[in-house]
Amino acid sequence: AQKVTQAQTEISVVEKEDVTLDCVYETRDTTYYLFWYKQPPSGELVFLIRRNSFDEQNEISGRYSWNFQKSTSSFNFTITASQVVDSAVYFCALISSTSYGKLTFGQGTILTVHP
Amino acid sequence: DTAVSQTPKYLVTQMGNDKSIKCEQNLGHDTMYWYKQDSKKFLKIMFSYNNKELIINETVPNRFSPKSPDKAHLNLHINSLELGDSAVYFCASSQETGVNQPQHFGDGTRLSIL
């Protein structure tokens, strides 16, 4: 069985603050992929990043960065210098080699960035 | 050009009715999915089809019947709608049913049962 836990239900920050969204996962498979999706207030789901279980290199894309640590089964997401447009629900998700494409989502973290 | 499109965007109907939600993707993908997002924002897979064949059926009530006329379309028909069916339904597609395939989502259909 697979599980993704996002313990932070809601986070509120002021613009320009850095914020980290936590994600912890469980799977018995050795081959798996982790994803982050963004759901802005308009409701659509936007793919942000994919990371495979064999690649623990951190990734940076503009103000976004991701820290993957297999030792703690975590895949955390940091937004640097947050902006109001970053306000959204963020989902961490997992697919494993035996899940036939089934994405298991975490509960989501609601991020509110205040001006 | 919209990659994964769902219609309608909003659907308001009464308990007991039958309704359908349509999904089409123009990405040339082989696999399509339906997910349900409940009022607490929790997202859970319902079905997946690969090249018109059912791959995943995640213990969904049989009032829900997906239909895939071709690999670019996966429609969701719901019979005898109940209050608990109120949710946002997302269609998605991916190149294949693979562990490394990102899924591209439609904008969702908000279903409200009165």
PDB file of N, CA and C in Angstrom, chain A residues 17-80:
ATOM      1  N   GLU A  17       8.344  36.137   2.108  1.00  0.00           N
ATOM      2  CA  GLU A  17       8.858  35.117   3.023  1.00  0.00           C
ATOM      3  C   GLU A  17       9.131  33.838   2.249  1.00  0.00           C
ATOM      4  N   ASP A  18      10.060  33.049   2.755  1.00  0.00           N
ATOM      5  CA  ASP A  18      10.278  31.712   2.207  1.00  0.00           C
ATOM      6  C   ASP A  18       9.349  30.740   2.938  1.00  0.00           C
ATOM      7  N   VAL A  19       8.887  29.718   2.216  1.00  0.00           N
ATOM      8  CA  VAL A  19       7.980  28.762   2.842  1.00  0.00           C
ATOM      9  C   VAL A  19       8.301  27.366   2.335  1.00  0.00           C
ATOM     10  N   THR A  20       8.275  26.383   3.243  1.00  0.00           N
ATOM     11  CA  THR A  20       8.535  24.991   2.873  1.00  0.00           C
ATOM     12  C   THR A  20       7.305  24.148   3.147  1.00  0.00           C
ATOM     13  N   LEU A  21       6.905  23.393   2.140  1.00  0.00           N
ATOM     14  CA  LEU A  21       5.773  22.480   2.253  1.00  0.00           C
ATOM     15  C   LEU A  21       6.329  21.071   2.396  1.00  0.00           C
ATOM     16  N   ASP A  22       5.880  20.374   3.433  1.00  0.00           N
ATOM     17  CA  ASP A  22       6.426  19.056   3.728  1.00  0.00           C
ATOM     18  C   ASP A  22       5.621  17.951   3.065  1.00  0.00           C
ATOM     19  N   CYS A  23       6.339  16.886   2.695  1.00  0.00           N
ATOM     20  CA  CYS A  23       5.689  15.711   2.110  1.00  0.00           C
ATOM     21  C   CYS A  23       6.459  14.471   2.557  1.00  0.00           C
ATOM     22  N   VAL A  24       5.748  13.543   3.148  1.00  0.00           N
ATOM     23  CA  VAL A  24       6.349  12.273   3.556  1.00  0.00           C
ATOM     24  C   VAL A  24       5.572  11.161   2.872  1.00  0.00           C
ATOM     25  N   TYR A  25       6.271  10.173   2.370  1.00  0.00           N
ATOM     26  CA  TYR A  25       5.599   9.118   1.602  1.00  0.00           C
ATOM     27  C   TYR A  25       5.950   7.735   2.139  1.00  0.00           C
ATOM     28  N   GLU A  26       5.105   6.769   1.788  1.00  0.00           N
ATOM     29  CA  GLU A  26       5.359   5.370   2.144  1.00  0.00           C
ATOM     30  C   GLU A  26       5.083   4.508   0.930  1.00  0.00           C
ATOM     31  N   THR A  27       6.028   3.625   0.618  1.00  0.00           N
ATOM     32  CA  THR A  27       5.814   2.636  -0.428  1.00  0.00           C
ATOM     33  C   THR A  27       6.793   1.494  -0.212  1.00  0.00           C
ATOM     34  N   ARG A  28       6.400   0.299  -0.628  1.00  0.00           N
ATOM     35  CA  ARG A  28       7.304  -0.846  -0.511  1.00  0.00           C
ATOM     36  C   ARG A  28       8.135  -1.017  -1.783  1.00  0.00           C
ATOM     37  N   ASP A  29       7.723  -0.339  -2.831  1.00  0.00           N
ATOM     38  CA  ASP A  29       8.424  -0.482  -4.098  1.00  0.00           C
ATOM     39  C   ASP A  29       9.717   0.315  -4.095  1.00  0.00           C
ATOM     40  N   THR A  30      10.697  -0.192  -4.817  1.00  0.00           N
ATOM     41  CA  THR A  30      11.969   0.523  -4.909  1.00  0.00           C
ATOM     42  C   THR A  30      11.983   1.490  -6.092  1.00  0.00           C
ATOM     43  N   THR A  31      11.073   1.266  -7.033  1.00  0.00           N
ATOM     44  CA  THR A  31      10.968   2.169  -8.184  1.00  0.00           C
ATOM     45  C   THR A  31       9.668   2.948  -8.062  1.00  0.00           C
ATOM     46  N   TYR A  32       9.800   4.238  -7.958  1.00  0.00           N
ATOM     47  CA  TYR A  32       8.609   5.079  -7.825  1.00  0.00           C
ATOM     48  C   TYR A  32       8.958   6.491  -8.266  1.00  0.00           C
ATOM     49  N   TYR A  33       7.914   7.274  -8.502  1.00  0.00           N
ATOM     50  CA  TYR A  33       8.069   8.682  -8.855  1.00  0.00           C
ATOM     51  C   TYR A  33       7.246   9.523  -7.885  1.00  0.00           C
ATOM     52  N   LEU A  34       7.786  10.668  -7.584  1.00  0.00           N
ATOM     53  CA  LEU A  34       7.104  11.638  -6.745  1.00  0.00           C
ATOM     54  C   LEU A  34       6.776  12.873  -7.569  1.00  0.00           C
ATOM     55  N   PHE A  35       5.641  13.462  -7.280  1.00  0.00           N
ATOM     56  CA  PHE A  35       5.173  14.614  -8.039  1.00  0.00           C
ATOM     57  C   PHE A  35       4.693  15.706  -7.084  1.00  0.00           C
ATOM     58  N   TRP A  36       4.730  16.929  -7.567  1.00  0.00           N
ATOM     59  CA  TRP A  36       4.021  18.028  -6.924  1.00  0.00           C
ATOM     60  C   TRP A  36       3.099  18.657  -7.959  1.00  0.00           C
ATOM     61  N   TYR A  37       1.863  18.930  -7.499  1.00  0.00           N
ATOM     62  CA  TYR A  37       0.884  19.635  -8.315  1.00  0.00           C
ATOM     63  C   TYR A  37       0.409  20.860  -7.554  1.00  0.00           C
ATOM     64  N   LYS A  38       0.050  21.884  -8.307  1.00  0.00           N
ATOM     65  CA  LYS A  38      -0.500  23.119  -7.737  1.00  0.00           C
ATOM     66  C   LYS A  38      -1.952  23.255  -8.174  1.00  0.00           C
ATOM     67  N   GLN A  39      -2.823  23.613  -7.238  1.00  0.00           N
ATOM     68  CA  GLN A  39      -4.221  23.880  -7.580  1.00  0.00           C
ATOM     69  C   GLN A  39      -4.551  25.310  -7.155  1.00  0.00           C
ATOM     70  N   PRO A  40      -4.495  26.269  -8.085  1.00  0.00           N
ATOM     71  CA  PRO A  40      -4.821  27.656  -7.740  1.00  0.00           C
ATOM     72  C   PRO A  40      -6.311  27.808  -7.478  1.00  0.00           C
ATOM     73  N   PRO A  41      -6.731  28.974  -6.996  1.00  0.00           N
ATOM     74  CA  PRO A  41      -8.158  29.191  -6.699  1.00  0.00           C
ATOM     75  C   PRO A  41      -9.078  28.925  -7.895  1.00  0.00           C
ATOM     76  N   SER A  42      -8.578  29.043  -9.094  1.00  0.00           N
ATOM     77  CA  SER A  42      -9.404  28.778 -10.276  1.00  0.00           C
ATOM     78  C   SER A  42      -9.721  27.286 -10.435  1.00  0.00           C
ATOM     79  N   GLY A  43      -9.011  26.421  -9.706  1.00  0.00           N
ATOM     80  CA  GLY A  43      -9.419  25.019  -9.604  1.00  0.00           C
ATOM     81  C   GLY A  43      -8.671  24.003 -10.445  1.00  0.00           C
ATOM     82  N   GLU A  44      -7.925  24.428 -11.449  1.00  0.00           N
ATOM     83  CA  GLU A  44      -7.245  23.413 -12.266  1.00  0.00           C
ATOM     84  C   GLU A  44      -6.021  22.855 -11.533  1.00  0.00           C
ATOM     85  N   LEU A  45      -5.559  21.712 -11.956  1.00  0.00           N
ATOM     86  CA  LEU A  45      -4.381  21.072 -11.365  1.00  0.00           C
ATOM     87  C   LEU A  45      -3.207  21.253 -12.315  1.00  0.00           C
ATOM     88  N   VAL A  46      -2.140  21.831 -11.790  1.00  0.00           N
ATOM     89  CA  VAL A  46      -0.984  22.154 -12.617  1.00  0.00           C
ATOM     90  C   VAL A  46       0.199  21.316 -12.172  1.00  0.00           C
ATOM     91  N   PHE A  47       0.779  20.565 -13.093  1.00  0.00           N
ATOM     92  CA  PHE A  47       1.948  19.748 -12.803  1.00  0.00           C
ATOM     93  C   PHE A  47       3.150  20.660 -12.587  1.00  0.00           C
ATOM     94  N   LEU A  48       3.896  20.418 -11.487  1.00  0.00           N
ATOM     95  CA  LEU A  48       5.077  21.227 -11.189  1.00  0.00           C
ATOM     96  C   LEU A  48       6.372  20.462 -11.413  1.00  0.00           C
ATOM     97  N   ILE A  49       6.471  19.262 -10.859  1.00  0.00           N
ATOM     98  CA  ILE A  49       7.732  18.541 -10.936  1.00  0.00           C
ATOM     99  C   ILE A  49       7.507  17.039 -10.758  1.00  0.00           C
ATOM    100  N   ARG A  50       8.442  16.277 -11.313  1.00  0.00           N
ATOM    101  CA  ARG A  50       8.467  14.833 -11.163  1.00  0.00           C
ATOM    102  C   ARG A  50       9.897  14.449 -10.770  1.00  0.00           C
ATOM    103  N   ARG A  51      10.021  13.494  -9.850  1.00  0.00           N
ATOM    104  CA  ARG A  51      11.344  13.061  -9.393  1.00  0.00           C
ATOM    105  C   ARG A  51      11.315  11.549  -9.229  1.00  0.00           C
ATOM    106  N   ASN A  52      12.307  10.839  -9.767  1.00  0.00           N
ATOM    107  CA  ASN A  52      12.298   9.385  -9.625  1.00  0.00           C
ATOM    108  C   ASN A  52      13.103   8.958  -8.404  1.00  0.00           C
ATOM    109  N   SER A  53      12.833   7.744  -7.964  1.00  0.00           N
ATOM    110  CA  SER A  53      13.383   7.256  -6.703  1.00  0.00           C
ATOM    111  C   SER A  53      14.881   7.040  -6.743  1.00  0.00           C
ATOM    112  N   PHE A  54      15.462   7.060  -7.924  1.00  0.00           N
ATOM    113  CA  PHE A  54      16.900   6.828  -8.032  1.00  0.00           C
ATOM    114  C   PHE A  54      17.693   8.125  -8.160  1.00  0.00           C
ATOM    115  N   ASP A  55      17.007   9.217  -8.145  1.00  0.00           N
ATOM    116  CA  ASP A  55      17.666  10.499  -8.336  1.00  0.00           C
ATOM    117  C   ASP A  55      17.399  11.402  -7.146  1.00  0.00           C
ATOM    118  N   GLU A  56      18.371  11.475  -6.244  1.00  0.00           N
ATOM    119  CA  GLU A  56      18.176  12.268  -5.039  1.00  0.00           C
ATOM    120  C   GLU A  56      18.724  13.673  -5.154  1.00  0.00           C
ATOM    121  N   GLN A  57      19.082  14.056  -6.339  1.00  0.00           N
ATOM    122  CA  GLN A  57      19.582  15.427  -6.515  1.00  0.00           C
ATOM    123  C   GLN A  57      18.454  16.409  -6.267  1.00  0.00           C
ATOM    124  N   ASN A  58      18.767  17.466  -5.572  1.00  0.00           N
ATOM    125  CA  ASN A  58      17.776  18.520  -5.391  1.00  0.00           C
ATOM    126  C   ASN A  58      17.587  19.277  -6.697  1.00  0.00           C
ATOM    127  N   GLU A  59      16.452  19.877  -6.834  1.00  0.00           N
ATOM    128  CA  GLU A  59      16.159  20.600  -8.075  1.00  0.00           C
ATOM    129  C   GLU A  59      15.675  21.999  -7.756  1.00  0.00           C
ATOM    130  N   ILE A  60      16.112  22.923  -8.589  1.00  0.00           N
ATOM    131  CA  ILE A  60      15.702  24.322  -8.442  1.00  0.00           C
ATOM    132  C   ILE A  60      15.140  24.791  -9.777  1.00  0.00           C
ATOM    133  N   SER A  61      13.993  25.470  -9.694  1.00  0.00           N
ATOM    134  CA  SER A  61      13.407  26.064 -10.892  1.00  0.00           C
ATOM    135  C   SER A  61      12.896  27.445 -10.507  1.00  0.00           C
ATOM    136  N   GLY A  62      13.671  28.435 -10.787  1.00  0.00           N
ATOM    137  CA  GLY A  62      13.289  29.799 -10.408  1.00  0.00           C
ATOM    138  C   GLY A  62      13.199  29.936  -8.899  1.00  0.00           C
ATOM    139  N   ARG A  63      12.035  30.317  -8.407  1.00  0.00           N
ATOM    140  CA  ARG A  63      11.850  30.478  -6.957  1.00  0.00           C
ATOM    141  C   ARG A  63      11.484  29.161  -6.273  1.00  0.00           C
ATOM    142  N   TYR A  64      11.284  28.115  -7.052  1.00  0.00           N
ATOM    143  CA  TYR A  64      10.878  26.821  -6.511  1.00  0.00           C
ATOM    144  C   TYR A  64      12.094  25.916  -6.363  1.00  0.00           C
ATOM    145  N   SER A  65      12.123  25.154  -5.271  1.00  0.00           N
ATOM    146  CA  SER A  65      13.158  24.133  -5.122  1.00  0.00           C
ATOM    147  C   SER A  65      12.558  22.939  -4.392  1.00  0.00           C
ATOM    148  N   TRP A  66      13.144  21.772  -4.676  1.00  0.00           N
ATOM    149  CA  TRP A  66      12.640  20.536  -4.111  1.00  0.00           C
ATOM    150  C   TRP A  66      13.781  19.770  -3.489  1.00  0.00           C
ATOM    151  N   ASN A  67      13.541  19.210  -2.303  1.00  0.00           N
ATOM    152  CA  ASN A  67      14.534  18.464  -1.544  1.00  0.00           C
ATOM    153  C   ASN A  67      14.011  17.046  -1.347  1.00  0.00           C
ATOM    154  N   PHE A  68      14.650  16.081  -2.029  1.00  0.00           N
ATOM    155  CA  PHE A  68      14.237  14.680  -1.959  1.00  0.00           C
ATOM    156  C   PHE A  68      15.227  13.941  -1.080  1.00  0.00           C
ATOM    157  N   GLN A  69      14.760  13.311  -0.019  1.00  0.00           N
ATOM    158  CA  GLN A  69      15.626  12.546   0.871  1.00  0.00           C
ATOM    159  C   GLN A  69      15.017  11.167   1.114  1.00  0.00           C
ATOM    160  N   LYS A  70      15.607  10.158   0.504  1.00  0.00           N
ATOM    161  CA  LYS A  70      15.096   8.788   0.664  1.00  0.00           C
ATOM    162  C   LYS A  70      15.242   8.308   2.094  1.00  0.00           C
ATOM    163  N   SER A  71      16.271   8.780   2.794  1.00  0.00           N
ATOM    164  CA  SER A  71      16.519   8.299   4.156  1.00  0.00           C
ATOM    165  C   SER A  71      15.361   8.638   5.088  1.00  0.00           C
ATOM    166  N   THR A  72      14.670   9.736   4.791  1.00  0.00           N
ATOM    167  CA  THR A  72      13.535  10.138   5.625  1.00  0.00           C
ATOM    168  C   THR A  72      12.226  10.041   4.860  1.00  0.00           C
ATOM    169  N   SER A  73      12.273   9.468   3.642  1.00  0.00           N
ATOM    170  CA  SER A  73      11.074   9.341   2.794  1.00  0.00           C
ATOM    171  C   SER A  73      10.346  10.667   2.675  1.00  0.00           C
ATOM    172  N   SER A  74      11.102  11.688   2.350  1.00  0.00           N
ATOM    173  CA  SER A  74      10.492  13.014   2.255  1.00  0.00           C
ATOM    174  C   SER A  74      10.811  13.673   0.924  1.00  0.00           C
ATOM    175  N   PHE A  75       9.907  14.495   0.474  1.00  0.00           N
ATOM    176  CA  PHE A  75      10.074  15.230  -0.779  1.00  0.00           C
ATOM    177  C   PHE A  75       9.476  16.607  -0.564  1.00  0.00           C
ATOM    178  N   ASN A  76      10.265  17.486   0.046  1.00  0.00           N
ATOM    179  CA  ASN A  76       9.764  18.791   0.460  1.00  0.00           C
ATOM    180  C   ASN A  76       9.928  19.843  -0.630  1.00  0.00           C
ATOM    181  N   PHE A  77       9.063  20.821  -0.584  1.00  0.00           N
ATOM    182  CA  PHE A  77       8.970  21.845  -1.631  1.00  0.00           C
ATOM    183  C   PHE A  77       9.113  23.211  -0.975  1.00  0.00           C
ATOM    184  N   THR A  78      10.076  23.985  -1.448  1.00  0.00           N
ATOM    185  CA  THR A  78      10.315  25.318  -0.893  1.00  0.00           C
ATOM    186  C   THR A  78      10.057  26.382  -1.947  1.00  0.00           C
ATOM    187  N   ILE A  79       9.301  27.388  -1.545  1.00  0.00           N
ATOM    188  CA  ILE A  79       9.104  28.568  -2.393  1.00  0.00           C
ATOM    189  C   ILE A  79       9.891  29.710  -1.749  1.00  0.00           C
ATOM    190  N   THR A  80      10.783  30.274  -2.491  1.00  0.00           N
ATOM    191  CA  THR A  80      11.612  31.385  -2.007  1.00  0.00           C
ATOM    192  C   THR A  80      10.957  32.702  -2.401  1.00  0.00           C
TER     193      THR A  80
END
